[in-house]
Amino acid sequence: MSLASTMEGLQEVVNEEQALMRRLAHRDRQAMGEFYSRFSQPLFAYLVRLIGDPAVAEELLQETMLLAWQKASTFRGDSRPSTWLFGIARNLARNAQRRSQPSTVSLEDETSLAGSEGVASPAGRRLDLVQALARLSPEHREVVQLVLVQGFTYDEAAHIVGCPVGTVKSRLFYARRQLRGWLQACTEPGRSKGVP
Amino acid sequence: MSLTNERRERSLACPAGMDEWLPLYLNGRLDEVQRETIEDHLRLCSVCRRELAFWRQVRQAGRAADARLPAPSPAILTRALAVLDAAPPTPRWQEWLTASWTLLKAQRGLIKRGLWPASAAVLGVGLAITWLSLDGGSSLGELPLLLLAPIVAALGVALAYGPEVDPLLEVALATPTSPRLVLLARLTLVLGYDLGLTTLASLILSIVAPQIPLGTLIWAWLVPMLFLSGLALLLSLLYGPALGSGVSLALWGSQLLLQAPLRAGEAWARWAYLFWSNGGTPVGQRTLLMALAAVLFIAAFKLAGREEAYV
């Protein structure tokens, strides 16, 4: 798909999301099912990355869906429905983290999920991008997840995270520097110091 | 090529903002002009092509990791709907008090920070000028503190709630707190703060100028303060804070302009003069304005409640 058609496709997606929100505001239970099908997977992935525990992420997903149903009528359309929804999920996740001990996804978990994006060093060392992503701090990983993986703009990500747009940009570019630094250290002999 | 060399090369040849645009370009989140600019540039710049390829790899890695996560349980939706069907438990009064305190604390952080020192500064200046100009010749309605207090409160109320003054309101409204409670909490904070400060200023004035009875002083600002605040709030919710503040300011200003014809004994001015006369507000007018203020506040709450019309 070309980027031009991606742009048009995006507008279609936004229109569909908004139509779904209107139906949700009118207490349409079938719309709730469609809403869940559309958002549960990306929201769940985002929550797992924030919270670290899939069981807690499921509880938060349920709470997010519940709130979306209850508060759909307060949605004014100032933001994209998905931005609104991720903002709710993040608020709930942060509240849950305050109530309990925070945890993160372990490296072992991510290592077992390693894909084909690995970079092999001459010495046979291998640093996988999935592993490298897991090494980022939660704040930096979160903006990579929102902007790169979920496809939000900087403004939308800032809205979700509740911080200035400049902070989102600086976190993303700090993450980029970290990732590139780690990968380069793995591929260039004698530069392995500081590699995770 | 090392990272430092790449950056040097990019800073010389790449359009401004290219670093920021590439991740958005990758996800089709740029407008047509930006997209064309990037595509033209990418044809010429190998550094940016490598940068784009890097972001693409990061995205693929993130998506690959997400795709390997277990799927959320299909029972989540069923459980969520079951919770909706169950009636919410009624909170006990202790829980209600705790919840109120938490809500006030949370909402305080969302109100524009400058509002608190600005209100205090204006009222402080009003008190100081009133104090210094007490010569026994001024009528109650001309005391600077009484001229400033009602409009300071009205402007504060107009700026305390609404999407125009609070970009995060949409997210705040999506919390378990109802929009009416959010509005009530913000009103309590802003109006309570102004009421407290003006009461304190009145106490000080009544001590330094015993000829002005405290009760008369408080009634003189309380009635217009509540009426103007109710008006500013309702108009702000309906048409935005600019109109809410503007109309309150204009109305208040017009009342002040009536002081001169009133002193000259113009009969029409007495009728048009809504808020007080030089001898203090007549009880009939005071009651009418308080009732109007109540109506305005109730209408504002009804309006805020429209946002939570879920069953």
mmCIF file of C-alpha atoms in Angstrom, chain B residues 1 3 5 44 71 75 109 111 116 122 144 158 185 187 215 230 239 247 257-258 263 280 294 305 308:
data_model
loop_
_atom_site.group_PDB
_atom_site.id
_atom_site.type_symbol
_atom_site.label_atom_id
_atom_site.label_comp_id
_atom_site.label_asym_id
_atom_site.label_seq_id
_atom_site.Cartn_x
_atom_site.Cartn_y
_atom_site.Cartn_z
ATOM 1 C CA MET B 1 29.668 5.679 8.714
ATOM 2 C CA LEU B 3 26.783 8.285 14.082
ATOM 3 C CA ASN B 5 29.618 11.751 10.832
ATOM 4 C CA LEU B 44 18.933 12.063 -3.000
ATOM 5 C CA ALA B 71 -4.159 -12.739 23.070
ATOM 6 C CA ALA B 75 -14.109 -13.373 28.412
ATOM 7 C CA GLY B 109 -3.518 20.446 39.744
ATOM 8 C CA ILE B 111 -6.656 24.402 37.071
ATOM 9 C CA TRP B 116 -4.246 31.523 42.324
ATOM 10 C CA VAL B 122 -5.571 41.681 42.461
ATOM 11 C CA PRO B 144 -11.901 49.426 45.195
ATOM 12 C CA ALA B 158 -15.021 31.252 33.576
ATOM 13 C CA ALA B 185 -14.828 20.409 42.455
ATOM 14 C CA LEU B 187 -16.091 25.628 41.347
ATOM 15 C CA GLY B 215 -22.146 42.212 57.452
ATOM 16 C CA GLY B 230 -22.998 31.956 37.808
ATOM 17 C CA TYR B 239 -20.090 29.633 24.254
ATOM 18 C CA VAL B 247 -20.104 39.463 29.124
ATOM 19 C CA LEU B 257 -20.733 53.474 34.951
ATOM 20 C CA LEU B 258 -24.156 53.948 36.528
ATOM 21 C CA ARG B 263 -25.265 60.038 42.593
ATOM 22 C CA GLY B 280 -26.410 48.788 50.802
ATOM 23 C CA ALA B 294 -28.861 29.822 41.906
ATOM 24 C CA GLY B 305 -24.587 16.622 33.240
ATOM 25 C CA GLU B 308 -22.776 11.865 31.360
#
